[in-house]
mmCIF file of C-alpha atoms and ligand atoms in Angstrom:
data_model
loop_
_atom_site.group_PDB
_atom_site.id
_atom_site.type_symbol
_atom_site.label_atom_id
_atom_site.label_comp_id
_atom_site.label_asym_id
_atom_site.label_seq_id
_atom_site.Cartn_x
_atom_site.Cartn_y
_atom_site.Cartn_z
ATOM 1 C CA UNK A 173 4.370 9.581 27.824
ATOM 2 C CA UNK A 174 7.514 8.573 29.660
ATOM 3 C CA UNK A 175 10.069 11.304 30.195
ATOM 4 C CA UNK A 176 13.673 10.355 29.660
ATOM 5 C CA UNK A 177 16.088 11.588 32.299
ATOM 6 C CA UNK A 178 19.188 13.171 30.799
ATOM 7 C CA UNK A 179 21.265 12.142 33.779
ATOM 8 C CA UNK A 180 21.172 10.325 37.082
ATOM 9 C CA UNK A 181 23.313 12.738 39.093
ATOM 10 C CA UNK A 182 21.025 14.371 41.658
ATOM 11 C CA UNK A 183 23.282 16.560 43.794
ATOM 12 C CA UNK A 184 26.633 16.890 45.581
ATOM 13 C CA UNK A 185 27.069 15.938 49.201
ATOM 14 C CA UNK A 186 29.859 16.884 51.632
ATOM 15 C CA UNK A 187 31.924 13.847 52.644
ATOM 16 C CA UNK A 188 32.316 15.250 56.147
ATOM 17 C CA UNK A 189 29.244 17.256 57.209
ATOM 18 C CA UNK A 190 26.772 15.987 54.596
ATOM 19 C CA UNK A 191 25.706 19.453 53.442
ATOM 20 C CA UNK A 192 23.949 19.358 50.069
ATOM 21 C CA UNK A 193 25.323 21.401 47.159
ATOM 22 C CA UNK A 194 23.928 21.917 43.669
ATOM 23 C CA UNK A 195 25.785 20.201 40.851
ATOM 24 C CA UNK A 196 24.601 22.749 38.313
ATOM 25 C CA UNK A 197 27.034 25.425 39.515
ATOM 26 C CA UNK A 198 30.839 25.132 39.588
ATOM 27 C CA UNK A 199 31.797 23.876 43.052
ATOM 28 C CA UNK A 200 35.040 23.401 44.911
ATOM 29 C CA UNK A 201 35.118 22.298 48.579
ATOM 30 C CA UNK A 202 32.128 22.233 50.945
ATOM 31 C CA UNK A 203 31.078 25.811 51.584
ATOM 32 C CA UNK A 204 30.516 25.033 55.292
ATOM 33 C CA UNK A 205 33.485 22.883 56.306
ATOM 34 C CA UNK A 206 35.997 22.961 53.397
ATOM 35 C CA UNK A 207 35.994 19.198 52.884
ATOM 36 C CA UNK A 208 35.567 17.332 49.548
ATOM 37 C CA UNK A 209 32.169 16.969 47.865
ATOM 38 C CA UNK A 210 30.934 13.710 46.348
ATOM 39 C CA UNK A 211 28.543 13.306 43.428
ATOM 40 C CA UNK A 212 25.347 11.500 44.411
ATOM 41 C CA UNK A 213 23.307 9.562 41.841
ATOM 42 C CA UNK A 214 19.862 8.038 41.728
ATOM 43 C CA UNK A 215 21.398 4.571 41.622
ATOM 44 C CA UNK A 216 18.051 2.809 41.496
ATOM 45 C CA UNK A 217 17.214 4.567 38.232
ATOM 46 C CA UNK A 218 20.789 4.291 36.894
ATOM 47 C CA UNK A 219 20.782 0.549 37.600
ATOM 48 C CA UNK A 220 17.495 0.147 35.736
ATOM 49 C CA UNK A 221 18.785 2.128 32.750
ATOM 50 C CA UNK A 222 22.149 0.356 32.533
ATOM 51 C CA UNK A 223 22.489 -3.393 32.975
ATOM 52 C CA UNK A 224 26.021 -4.625 33.482
ATOM 53 C CA UNK A 225 25.532 -7.109 30.625
ATOM 54 C CA UNK A 226 25.029 -4.197 28.220
ATOM 55 C CA UNK A 227 28.548 -2.906 28.838
ATOM 56 C CA UNK A 228 30.159 -5.479 26.568
ATOM 57 C CA UNK A 229 28.583 -3.794 23.551
ATOM 58 C CA UNK A 230 29.770 -0.305 24.431
ATOM 59 C CA UNK A 231 32.894 1.594 23.408
ATOM 60 C CA UNK A 232 36.039 0.675 25.292
ATOM 61 C CA UNK A 233 36.531 3.927 27.223
ATOM 62 C CA UNK A 234 35.427 5.096 30.653
ATOM 63 C CA UNK A 235 32.383 6.752 29.056
ATOM 64 C CA UNK A 236 30.865 3.261 28.847
ATOM 65 C CA UNK A 237 29.745 3.910 32.445
ATOM 66 C CA UNK A 238 27.926 7.029 31.320
ATOM 67 C CA UNK A 239 24.876 6.516 33.572
ATOM 68 C CA UNK A 240 27.059 6.760 36.691
ATOM 69 C CA UNK A 241 29.113 9.707 35.440
ATOM 70 C CA UNK A 242 28.099 13.328 35.981
ATOM 71 C CA UNK A 243 27.931 14.720 32.424
ATOM 72 C CA UNK A 244 24.346 14.951 31.070
ATOM 73 C CA UNK A 245 23.743 12.193 28.532
ATOM 74 C CA UNK A 246 23.083 14.598 25.670
ATOM 75 C CA UNK A 247 26.373 16.494 26.096
ATOM 76 C CA UNK A 248 29.430 15.210 24.204
ATOM 77 C CA UNK A 249 32.373 14.492 26.515
ATOM 78 C CA UNK A 250 35.864 15.921 25.983
ATOM 79 C CA UNK A 251 37.592 12.664 25.195
ATOM 80 C CA UNK A 252 40.905 11.273 23.991
ATOM 81 C CA UNK A 253 39.953 7.624 24.508
ATOM 82 C CA UNK A 254 40.699 7.420 28.249
ATOM 83 C CA UNK A 255 40.023 4.272 30.273
ATOM 84 C CA UNK A 256 39.493 0.737 29.017
ATOM 85 C CA UNK A 257 43.069 -0.196 29.953
ATOM 86 C CA UNK A 258 44.205 -3.822 30.118
ATOM 87 C CA UNK A 259 44.287 -5.866 33.307
ATOM 88 C CA UNK A 260 47.361 -8.020 32.725
ATOM 89 C CA UNK A 261 48.538 -11.089 34.616
ATOM 90 C CA UNK A 262 51.972 -10.486 36.147
ATOM 91 C CA UNK A 263 52.565 -14.215 36.329
ATOM 92 C CA UNK A 264 56.330 -14.237 35.976
ATOM 93 C CA UNK A 265 57.048 -11.568 38.613
ATOM 94 C CA UNK A 266 54.328 -13.075 40.804
ATOM 95 C CA UNK A 267 55.599 -16.651 40.589
ATOM 96 C CA UNK A 268 59.082 -15.552 41.582
ATOM 97 C CA UNK A 269 57.853 -14.151 44.895
ATOM 98 C CA UNK A 270 55.148 -16.770 45.511
ATOM 99 C CA UNK A 271 52.072 -14.912 44.219
ATOM 100 C CA UNK A 272 50.731 -16.803 41.205
ATOM 101 C CA UNK A 273 47.515 -14.770 41.094
ATOM 102 C CA UNK A 274 49.040 -11.316 40.636
ATOM 103 C CA UNK A 275 47.581 -8.763 38.220
ATOM 104 C CA UNK A 276 48.575 -5.332 37.018
ATOM 105 C CA UNK A 277 46.144 -2.720 35.734
ATOM 106 C CA UNK A 278 48.296 -0.884 33.222
ATOM 107 C CA UNK A 279 47.205 2.721 33.401
ATOM 108 C CA UNK A 280 50.198 3.893 31.366
ATOM 109 C CA UNK A 281 48.093 3.037 28.318
ATOM 110 C CA UNK A 282 45.854 6.049 28.898
ATOM 111 C CA UNK A 283 46.159 9.296 26.888
ATOM 112 C CA UNK A 284 49.145 11.283 28.276
ATOM 113 C CA UNK A 285 50.443 7.971 29.697
ATOM 114 C CA UNK A 286 48.913 8.063 33.163
ATOM 115 C CA UNK A 287 45.643 7.477 34.968
ATOM 116 C CA UNK A 288 45.348 11.233 35.522
ATOM 117 C CA UNK A 289 43.607 11.213 32.140
ATOM 118 C CA UNK A 290 40.564 9.545 33.711
ATOM 119 C CA UNK A 291 40.005 12.286 36.257
ATOM 120 C CA UNK A 292 40.767 15.144 33.903
ATOM 121 C CA UNK A 293 38.530 13.881 31.089
ATOM 122 C CA UNK A 294 35.516 13.972 33.403
ATOM 123 C CA UNK A 295 36.493 17.135 35.323
ATOM 124 C CA UNK A 296 37.270 19.158 32.182
ATOM 125 C CA UNK A 297 34.072 17.947 30.488
ATOM 126 C CA UNK A 298 32.040 19.121 33.494
ATOM 127 C CA UNK A 299 33.961 22.392 33.963
ATOM 128 C CA UNK A 300 33.341 23.320 30.327
ATOM 129 C CA UNK A 301 29.692 22.297 30.541
ATOM 130 C CA UNK A 302 29.243 24.504 33.629
ATOM 131 C CA UNK A 303 30.869 27.517 31.984
ATOM 132 C CA UNK A 304 34.494 27.612 33.186
ATOM 133 C CA UNK A 305 36.937 29.064 30.668
ATOM 134 C CA UNK A 306 40.263 29.108 32.543
ATOM 135 C CA UNK A 307 41.391 26.040 34.439
ATOM 136 C CA UNK A 308 44.231 25.913 36.971
ATOM 137 C CA UNK A 309 45.949 23.003 38.654
ATOM 138 C CA UNK A 310 48.875 22.377 40.991
ATOM 139 C CA UNK A 311 50.662 19.222 39.900
ATOM 140 C CA UNK A 312 53.582 16.942 40.629
ATOM 141 C CA UNK A 313 53.658 16.125 36.915
ATOM 142 C CA UNK A 314 51.092 13.833 35.342
ATOM 143 C CA UNK A 315 47.990 15.794 36.302
ATOM 144 C CA UNK A 316 49.464 18.773 34.457
ATOM 145 C CA UNK A 317 49.993 16.812 31.260
ATOM 146 C CA UNK A 318 46.468 15.451 31.428
ATOM 147 C CA UNK A 319 44.900 18.856 32.116
ATOM 148 C CA UNK A 320 46.904 20.450 29.299
ATOM 149 C CA UNK A 321 45.655 17.823 26.843
ATOM 150 C CA UNK A 322 41.963 17.932 27.812
ATOM 151 C CA UNK A 323 41.883 21.729 28.143
ATOM 152 C CA UNK A 324 43.383 22.034 24.654
ATOM 153 C CA UNK A 325 40.773 19.661 23.273
ATOM 154 C CA UNK A 326 38.007 21.589 25.061
ATOM 155 C CA UNK A 327 39.260 24.969 23.814
ATOM 156 C CA UNK A 328 39.885 26.179 27.382
ATOM 157 C CA UNK A 329 42.938 27.814 28.972
ATOM 158 C CA UNK A 330 45.143 25.655 31.218
ATOM 159 C CA UNK A 331 47.279 27.282 33.949
ATOM 160 C CA UNK A 332 49.655 24.743 35.400
ATOM 161 C CA UNK A 333 51.810 25.165 38.513
ATOM 162 C CA UNK A 334 54.607 22.647 39.041
ATOM 163 C CA UNK A 335 57.530 22.274 41.453
ATOM 164 C CA UNK A 336 60.718 23.258 39.599
ATOM 165 C CA UNK A 337 62.106 19.719 39.980
ATOM 166 C CA UNK A 338 59.132 18.102 38.197
ATOM 167 C CA UNK A 339 60.303 15.512 35.615
ATOM 168 C CA UNK A 340 61.329 17.299 32.371
ATOM 169 C CA UNK A 341 58.941 15.251 30.263
ATOM 170 C CA UNK A 342 55.942 16.598 32.192
ATOM 171 C CA UNK A 343 57.056 20.225 31.856
ATOM 172 C CA UNK A 344 57.757 19.970 28.124
ATOM 173 C CA UNK A 345 54.552 18.027 27.515
ATOM 174 C CA UNK A 346 52.429 20.763 29.148
ATOM 175 C CA UNK A 347 54.095 23.521 27.127
ATOM 176 C CA UNK A 348 53.750 21.654 23.839
ATOM 177 C CA UNK A 349 50.058 21.095 24.582
ATOM 178 C CA UNK A 350 49.662 24.866 24.768
ATOM 179 C CA UNK A 351 49.325 25.312 28.535
ATOM 180 C CA UNK A 352 50.609 28.246 30.599
ATOM 181 C CA UNK A 353 53.275 26.655 32.794
ATOM 182 C CA UNK A 354 54.687 28.202 35.981
ATOM 183 C CA UNK A 355 57.534 26.492 37.841
ATOM 184 C CA UNK A 356 57.580 27.062 41.596
ATOM 185 C CA UNK A 357 60.482 26.655 44.010
ATOM 186 C CA UNK A 358 58.631 24.363 46.415
ATOM 187 C CA UNK A 359 56.272 21.403 46.606
ATOM 188 C CA UNK A 360 52.816 20.709 45.160
ATOM 189 C CA UNK A 361 51.301 22.237 48.299
ATOM 190 C CA UNK A 362 53.124 25.527 47.509
ATOM 191 C CA UNK A 363 51.770 25.356 43.948
ATOM 192 C CA UNK A 364 48.261 24.925 45.362
ATOM 193 C CA UNK A 365 48.724 27.927 47.639
ATOM 194 C CA UNK A 366 49.820 30.085 44.686
ATOM 195 C CA UNK A 367 46.664 29.171 42.764
ATOM 196 C CA UNK A 368 44.473 29.835 45.808
ATOM 197 C CA UNK A 369 46.076 33.280 46.120
ATOM 198 C CA UNK A 370 45.505 34.266 42.483
ATOM 199 C CA UNK A 371 42.440 32.383 41.253
ATOM 200 C CA UNK A 372 39.777 34.919 42.113
ATOM 201 C CA UNK A 373 41.519 37.816 40.405
ATOM 202 C CA UNK A 374 42.505 35.728 37.358
ATOM 203 C CA UNK A 375 39.127 33.997 36.959
ATOM 204 C CA UNK A 376 40.608 30.508 37.217
ATOM 205 C CA UNK A 377 38.584 27.447 38.187
ATOM 206 C CA UNK A 378 40.688 25.362 40.595
ATOM 207 C CA UNK A 379 40.916 21.715 39.493
ATOM 208 C CA UNK A 380 43.076 20.532 42.420
ATOM 209 C CA UNK A 381 42.294 16.919 43.095
ATOM 210 C CA UNK A 382 39.336 16.400 45.479
ATOM 211 C CA UNK A 383 38.945 20.194 45.667
ATOM 212 C CA UNK A 384 36.376 19.860 42.896
ATOM 213 C CA UNK A 385 33.936 16.928 42.737
ATOM 214 C CA UNK A 386 34.577 15.336 39.337
ATOM 215 C CA UNK A 387 38.192 14.159 39.044
ATOM 216 C CA UNK A 388 37.284 11.470 41.575
ATOM 217 C CA UNK A 389 34.320 10.525 39.377
ATOM 218 C CA UNK A 390 36.683 9.858 36.488
ATOM 219 C CA UNK A 391 39.062 7.891 38.674
ATOM 220 C CA UNK A 392 36.295 5.799 40.222
ATOM 221 C CA UNK A 393 35.972 4.088 36.837
ATOM 222 C CA UNK A 394 39.107 2.147 37.862
ATOM 223 C CA UNK A 395 36.810 0.291 40.264
ATOM 224 C CA UNK A 396 34.096 -0.291 37.656
ATOM 225 C CA UNK A 397 36.651 -1.627 35.182
ATOM 226 C CA UNK A 398 38.257 -3.951 37.705
ATOM 227 C CA UNK A 399 34.889 -5.480 38.560
ATOM 228 C CA UNK A 400 33.953 -5.861 34.910
ATOM 229 C CA UNK A 401 37.332 -7.344 33.941
ATOM 230 C CA UNK A 402 37.130 -9.877 36.791
ATOM 231 C CA UNK A 403 33.587 -10.795 35.792
ATOM 232 C CA UNK A 404 32.004 -8.930 38.744
ATOM 233 C CA UNK A 405 34.060 -10.493 41.465
ATOM 234 C CA UNK A 406 36.349 -8.037 43.208
ATOM 235 C CA UNK A 407 39.930 -9.102 44.016
ATOM 236 C CA UNK A 408 41.208 -9.949 47.501
ATOM 237 C CA UNK A 409 43.677 -7.088 47.775
ATOM 238 C CA UNK A 410 44.559 -3.881 45.923
ATOM 239 C CA UNK A 411 47.898 -2.062 46.128
ATOM 240 C CA UNK A 412 47.553 1.596 45.220
ATOM 241 C CA UNK A 413 50.416 4.121 44.968
ATOM 242 C CA UNK A 414 49.012 6.967 47.004
ATOM 243 C CA UNK A 415 49.514 10.694 46.598
ATOM 244 C CA UNK A 416 46.262 12.613 46.927
ATOM 245 C CA UNK A 417 44.438 9.282 47.136
ATOM 246 C CA UNK A 418 41.832 10.123 44.519
ATOM 247 C CA UNK A 419 41.934 6.683 42.876
ATOM 248 C CA UNK A 420 41.706 4.848 46.183
ATOM 249 C CA UNK A 421 38.771 6.967 47.326
ATOM 250 C CA UNK A 422 37.164 6.749 43.893
ATOM 251 C CA UNK A 423 37.391 2.957 43.716
ATOM 252 C CA UNK A 424 35.788 2.591 47.128
ATOM 253 C CA UNK A 425 32.939 4.851 45.982
ATOM 254 C CA UNK A 426 32.582 2.710 42.849
ATOM 255 C CA UNK A 427 32.340 -0.486 44.911
ATOM 256 C CA UNK A 428 29.522 1.035 46.982
ATOM 257 C CA UNK A 429 27.682 2.269 43.892
ATOM 258 C CA UNK A 430 28.009 -1.113 42.202
ATOM 259 C CA UNK A 431 26.669 -2.898 45.267
ATOM 260 C CA UNK A 432 23.705 -0.509 45.340
ATOM 261 C CA UNK A 433 23.000 -1.429 41.703
ATOM 262 C CA UNK A 434 23.403 -5.156 42.444
ATOM 263 C CA UNK A 435 26.440 -5.440 40.185
ATOM 264 C CA UNK A 436 28.710 -6.792 42.935
ATOM 265 C CA UNK A 437 28.163 -8.305 46.367
ATOM 266 C CA UNK A 438 29.283 -7.058 49.777
ATOM 267 C CA UNK A 439 32.822 -8.426 49.512
ATOM 268 C CA UNK A 440 35.473 -5.704 49.386
ATOM 269 C CA UNK A 441 39.164 -5.959 48.554
ATOM 270 C CA UNK A 442 41.626 -5.105 51.321
ATOM 271 C CA UNK A 443 42.985 -1.726 50.265
ATOM 272 C CA UNK A 444 46.690 -1.030 50.730
ATOM 273 C CA UNK A 445 48.171 2.407 50.323
ATOM 274 C CA UNK A 446 51.767 2.394 49.048
ATOM 275 C CA UNK A 447 53.843 5.518 49.696
ATOM 276 C CA UNK A 448 57.476 6.591 49.364
ATOM 277 C CA UNK A 449 59.546 6.507 52.561
ATOM 278 C CA UNK A 450 60.478 10.140 51.783
ATOM 279 C CA UNK A 451 56.825 11.235 51.745
ATOM 280 C CA UNK A 452 54.495 8.991 53.716
ATOM 281 C CA UNK A 453 51.876 11.063 55.557
ATOM 282 C CA UNK A 454 49.129 8.453 55.159
ATOM 283 C CA UNK A 455 51.308 5.489 56.154
ATOM 284 C CA UNK A 456 52.470 7.406 59.220
ATOM 285 C CA UNK A 457 48.932 8.350 60.228
ATOM 286 C CA UNK A 458 47.703 4.801 59.649
ATOM 287 C CA UNK A 459 50.437 3.400 61.897
ATOM 288 C CA UNK A 460 49.675 5.876 64.673
ATOM 289 C CA UNK A 461 45.932 5.220 64.591
ATOM 290 C CA UNK A 462 45.123 8.815 63.637
ATOM 291 C CA UNK A 463 42.002 9.686 61.656
ATOM 292 C CA UNK A 464 43.710 12.479 59.711
ATOM 293 C CA UNK A 465 47.284 13.014 58.534
ATOM 294 C CA UNK A 466 49.721 15.745 59.521
ATOM 295 C CA UNK A 467 51.775 17.369 56.772
ATOM 296 C CA UNK A 468 54.955 15.411 55.960
ATOM 297 C CA UNK A 469 57.793 17.896 56.188
ATOM 298 C CA UNK A 470 60.750 17.994 53.793
ATOM 299 C CA UNK A 471 59.043 15.555 51.425
ATOM 300 C CA UNK A 472 61.267 13.977 48.810
ATOM 301 C CA UNK A 473 61.015 11.088 46.363
ATOM 302 C CA UNK A 474 61.652 10.583 42.657
ATOM 303 C CA UNK A 475 58.128 9.149 42.402
ATOM 304 C CA UNK A 476 56.706 12.617 41.843
ATOM 305 C CA UNK A 477 53.093 11.363 41.936
ATOM 306 C CA UNK A 478 53.670 10.305 45.546
ATOM 307 C CA UNK A 479 55.204 13.620 46.596
ATOM 308 C CA UNK A 480 52.046 14.939 48.220
ATOM 309 C CA UNK A 481 52.868 15.969 51.797
ATOM 310 C CA UNK A 482 49.290 16.898 52.716
ATOM 311 C CA UNK A 483 46.108 15.559 51.123
ATOM 312 C CA UNK A 484 42.642 17.044 51.552
ATOM 313 C CA UNK A 485 41.145 13.518 51.369
ATOM 314 C CA UNK A 486 43.375 12.109 54.149
ATOM 315 C CA UNK A 487 40.467 11.254 56.474
ATOM 316 C CA UNK A 488 38.628 9.424 53.691
ATOM 317 C CA UNK A 489 41.687 7.309 52.816
ATOM 318 C CA UNK A 490 42.396 6.364 56.417
ATOM 319 C CA UNK A 491 38.785 5.322 56.895
ATOM 320 C CA UNK A 492 38.905 3.109 53.798
ATOM 321 C CA UNK A 493 42.222 1.458 54.737
ATOM 322 C CA UNK A 494 40.771 0.538 58.147
ATOM 323 C CA UNK A 495 37.280 -0.428 56.994
ATOM 324 C CA UNK A 496 38.715 -2.737 54.347
ATOM 325 C CA UNK A 497 41.183 -4.274 56.822
ATOM 326 C CA UNK A 498 44.022 -3.221 54.545
ATOM 327 C CA UNK A 499 46.950 -1.038 55.494
ATOM 328 C CA UNK A 500 49.820 1.165 54.389
ATOM 329 C CA UNK A 501 53.383 0.412 53.289
ATOM 330 C CA UNK A 502 56.400 2.555 52.469
ATOM 331 C CA UNK A 503 59.102 1.879 49.881
ATOM 332 C CA UNK A 504 62.370 3.780 49.426
ATOM 333 C CA UNK A 505 63.423 5.265 46.087
ATOM 334 C CA UNK A 506 66.344 2.933 45.544
ATOM 335 C CA UNK A 507 64.056 -0.099 45.862
ATOM 336 C CA UNK A 508 61.551 1.423 43.426
ATOM 337 C CA UNK A 509 64.267 2.008 40.855
ATOM 338 C CA UNK A 510 65.691 -1.495 40.888
ATOM 339 C CA UNK A 511 62.206 -3.034 41.014
ATOM 340 C CA UNK A 512 61.372 -1.193 37.775
ATOM 341 C CA UNK A 513 63.956 -3.247 35.926
ATOM 342 C CA UNK A 514 62.755 -6.507 37.497
ATOM 343 C CA UNK A 515 59.202 -5.793 36.386
ATOM 344 C CA UNK A 516 60.400 -4.598 32.991
ATOM 345 C CA UNK A 517 62.560 -7.651 32.342
ATOM 346 C CA UNK A 518 59.942 -10.128 33.581
ATOM 347 C CA UNK A 519 56.702 -8.594 32.360
ATOM 348 C CA UNK A 520 57.564 -6.293 29.465
ATOM 349 C CA UNK A 521 56.097 -3.217 31.157
ATOM 350 C CA UNK A 522 58.232 -0.094 31.726
ATOM 351 C CA UNK A 523 56.498 1.058 34.904
ATOM 352 C CA UNK A 524 56.612 4.464 36.589
ATOM 353 C CA UNK A 525 58.403 4.513 39.974
ATOM 354 C CA UNK A 526 54.943 4.765 41.582
ATOM 355 C CA UNK A 527 53.941 1.453 39.971
ATOM 356 C CA UNK A 528 57.291 -0.092 40.862
ATOM 357 C CA UNK A 529 56.683 0.872 44.499
ATOM 358 C CA UNK A 530 53.618 -1.388 44.558
ATOM 359 C CA UNK A 531 55.522 -4.346 43.152
ATOM 360 C CA UNK A 532 58.196 -3.770 45.791
ATOM 361 C CA UNK A 533 55.571 -3.491 48.547
ATOM 362 C CA UNK A 534 54.364 -7.049 47.902
ATOM 363 C CA UNK A 535 57.404 -8.461 49.592
ATOM 364 C CA UNK A 536 56.936 -6.633 52.895
ATOM 365 C CA UNK A 537 53.174 -7.256 52.937
ATOM 366 C CA UNK A 538 53.856 -10.969 52.437
ATOM 367 C CA UNK A 539 56.458 -11.014 55.197
ATOM 368 C CA UNK A 540 53.974 -9.378 57.572
ATOM 369 C CA UNK A 541 51.322 -11.935 56.563
ATOM 370 C CA UNK A 542 48.999 -9.238 55.230
ATOM 371 C CA UNK A 543 48.670 -10.903 51.840
ATOM 372 C CA UNK A 544 48.732 -14.628 51.188
ATOM 373 C CA UNK A 545 49.947 -16.766 48.311
ATOM 374 C CA UNK A 546 47.073 -17.680 46.009
ATOM 375 C CA UNK A 547 45.078 -14.547 46.779
ATOM 376 C CA UNK A 548 44.021 -12.478 43.815
ATOM 377 C CA UNK A 549 46.036 -9.294 44.083
ATOM 378 C CA UNK A 550 45.894 -6.193 41.887
ATOM 379 C CA UNK A 551 48.644 -3.622 41.467
ATOM 380 C CA UNK A 552 48.105 -0.298 39.776
ATOM 381 C CA UNK A 553 50.780 0.842 37.400
ATOM 382 C CA UNK A 554 49.568 4.409 37.365
ATOM 383 C CA UNK A 555 52.012 5.855 34.825
ATOM 384 C CA UNK A 556 54.819 5.205 32.385
ATOM 385 C CA UNK A 557 58.528 4.998 33.139
ATOM 386 C CA UNK A 558 59.130 6.982 29.966
ATOM 387 C CA UNK A 559 58.136 10.201 31.782
ATOM 388 C CA UNK A 560 60.793 9.638 34.482
ATOM 389 C CA UNK A 561 64.036 9.266 32.534
ATOM 390 C CA UNK A 562 65.940 11.339 35.145
ATOM 391 C CA UNK A 563 65.160 8.672 37.763
ATOM 392 C CA UNK A 564 66.435 5.841 35.610
ATOM 393 C CA UNK A 565 69.659 7.418 34.402
ATOM 394 C CA UNK A 566 72.635 6.335 36.508
HETATM 395 C C1 PLP B 268 49.137 11.283 40.652
HETATM 396 C C2 PLP B 268 49.811 9.990 40.607
HETATM 397 C C3 PLP B 268 49.689 9.076 41.657
HETATM 398 C C4 PLP B 268 48.887 9.362 42.900
HETATM 399 O O1 PLP B 268 47.531 9.361 42.603
HETATM 400 P P1 PLP B 268 46.435 9.831 43.668
HETATM 401 O O2 PLP B 268 45.141 9.314 43.176
HETATM 402 O O3 PLP B 268 46.497 11.314 43.728
HETATM 403 O O4 PLP B 268 46.825 9.231 44.977
HETATM 404 C C5 PLP B 268 50.317 7.857 41.515
HETATM 405 N N1 PLP B 268 51.040 7.553 40.421
HETATM 406 C C6 PLP B 268 51.187 8.413 39.393
HETATM 407 C C7 PLP B 268 52.017 8.007 38.226
HETATM 408 C C8 PLP B 268 50.569 9.656 39.446
HETATM 409 O O5 PLP B 268 50.697 10.503 38.428
HETATM 410 ZN ZN1 ZN B 269 30.950 19.984 54.801
#
């Protein structure tokens, strides 16, 4: 008799020192070196169990990639219909600036209106499965809303720490979804420090991005979806609005997994990190040739998702930007704000400032010759402008 595996996840591996960790216990950073852990799958078996052609018949959510996600196959996910977002041509905006083959992945169409839903759906599903009851997260805004929603749906407590200048919509959303919200006079890094100080005593499981292994698993589905939507040919360049970098790191992981399963070839998109001029630790480190990023002091930008002065995955991002022969660009707030209206008026999408930053970055990348007319280029609109009304009011 043939035994049926209930999952293809085999273990967790440290992205820096390689130390193996068990997936079956709640894990945060590597116990030896305090760097992020990655989920490792038996991709040979996963690729035999799931053929890419079979995906067309599956439900249109990220759980369609179930064989390469960590939750055992017989456990029901905590889901609100995340993933399966449209990849839209941005032909009008693109034509205007000489890029006829421009696309936007509209992540605002996720539950809670941002791509944070992808990471939280998978992380909360796993945290509940592994026995956590109280979840805590530091957030610049959208991660809080997503955690509040999935924790509520899972019947778990959510403890959310936000800077006191987080967009109002995010704060109200978290409260109305039943979360415990604490506003902190400081940045997301100060919120993270507060959780670290209290989590042991309070019994909280820390869901900070890349400080547990499964938010990146949810966000890697961005890479799977892109490949599927482009009929298994990856684009030439990707522009990603970068805070903690989880989506960028996740997509790169997805490309490697898909190649191992023979779903895509060896071609990789050039990966470009887009940051705000007021908070650009990765762009600064990229320019200086450094392999890790120093904290960006006095960080400020209205694109709250980009207000991450220090990211635990910095070394992974910098490696990807260089390996892919991509780069890093900065955009100031004023440019983001007026680009929002250009995109809105031309494409009918009310983008978040983070998404607008990527549209604005096209121009400088073109001027520097880093992207070329006719290349297939993908922008991520990671959230909705509707959550940022303060930014758009004169
Ligand atoms: C969190 C967030 C980002 C940054 O995402 P990372 O994967 O952490 O780099 C970008 N845009 C929006 C709207 C966000 O909420
Ligand atoms: Zn390690």
